[in-house]
XYZ file of C-alpha atoms in Angstrom:
73
model
C -130.639 96.323 -104.430
C -130.937 96.783 -100.383
C -128.731 94.496 -99.016
C -129.229 93.794 -94.741
C -126.091 94.695 -92.767
C -125.234 95.401 -89.374
C -124.737 98.144 -86.934
C -123.348 98.064 -83.833
C -123.347 101.619 -81.994
C -122.286 101.994 -78.524
C -121.174 105.813 -77.271
C -118.008 106.790 -77.092
C -117.395 110.601 -74.769
C -120.334 112.464 -76.326
C -121.329 111.262 -77.980
C -122.046 107.276 -80.617
C -120.482 105.389 -82.466
C -121.145 102.314 -85.719
C -119.267 100.258 -87.523
C -120.764 97.631 -89.574
C -118.641 94.462 -88.621
C -119.027 93.260 -92.110
C -117.005 95.757 -93.898
C -115.361 97.805 -91.353
C -116.710 101.152 -91.833
C -117.925 103.070 -88.844
C -119.437 107.314 -88.709
C -120.233 108.577 -85.910
C -122.806 111.233 -84.665
C -124.052 113.028 -82.035
C -127.808 110.758 -81.075
C -127.550 107.350 -81.510
C -129.805 107.988 -84.329
C -127.904 110.923 -85.771
C -124.246 107.791 -85.542
C -126.933 104.832 -87.439
C -128.341 107.515 -90.458
C -124.060 108.641 -90.467
C -123.337 105.054 -90.573
C -125.991 104.414 -94.254
C -125.324 107.293 -95.646
C -120.669 105.920 -95.195
C -121.664 102.395 -96.575
C -124.094 103.347 -98.954
C -121.036 105.773 -100.921
C -118.912 102.681 -99.748
C -121.256 100.368 -102.882
C -121.700 103.832 -105.142
C -117.881 104.129 -105.297
C -115.791 101.334 -104.393
C -115.520 98.668 -108.262
C -116.901 95.326 -107.012
C -113.924 93.122 -106.188
C -112.697 95.711 -102.788
C -116.367 95.386 -102.190
C -116.086 91.267 -102.462
C -112.341 91.228 -99.721
C -114.057 93.698 -97.383
C -117.011 91.961 -97.294
C -118.349 89.638 -94.511
C -120.761 86.714 -94.625
C -122.018 86.224 -91.659
C -121.533 88.008 -88.148
C -123.093 87.151 -85.043
C -123.479 89.728 -82.058
C -124.839 87.775 -78.884
C -124.230 88.551 -75.548
C -122.532 86.366 -73.411
C -122.110 85.911 -69.129
C -118.293 85.708 -67.930
C -117.588 84.969 -64.381
C -115.440 87.118 -62.456
C -113.716 88.032 -59.172
């Protein structure tokens, strides 16, 4: 079974941090691809080891990533 989740990747210092907001799980890497791959590995390990009740407790149903404009100054 596969599950489609969100990965938000942002630069942090010399590397990148990848976050899955649906489960609040993060990982990091030296490149965007490495951070994303490390996050996928962390998520796979979570699903392999976490009891179903932990997965259901942490899993958020819908996450939306969008941009907004805000007046400044």
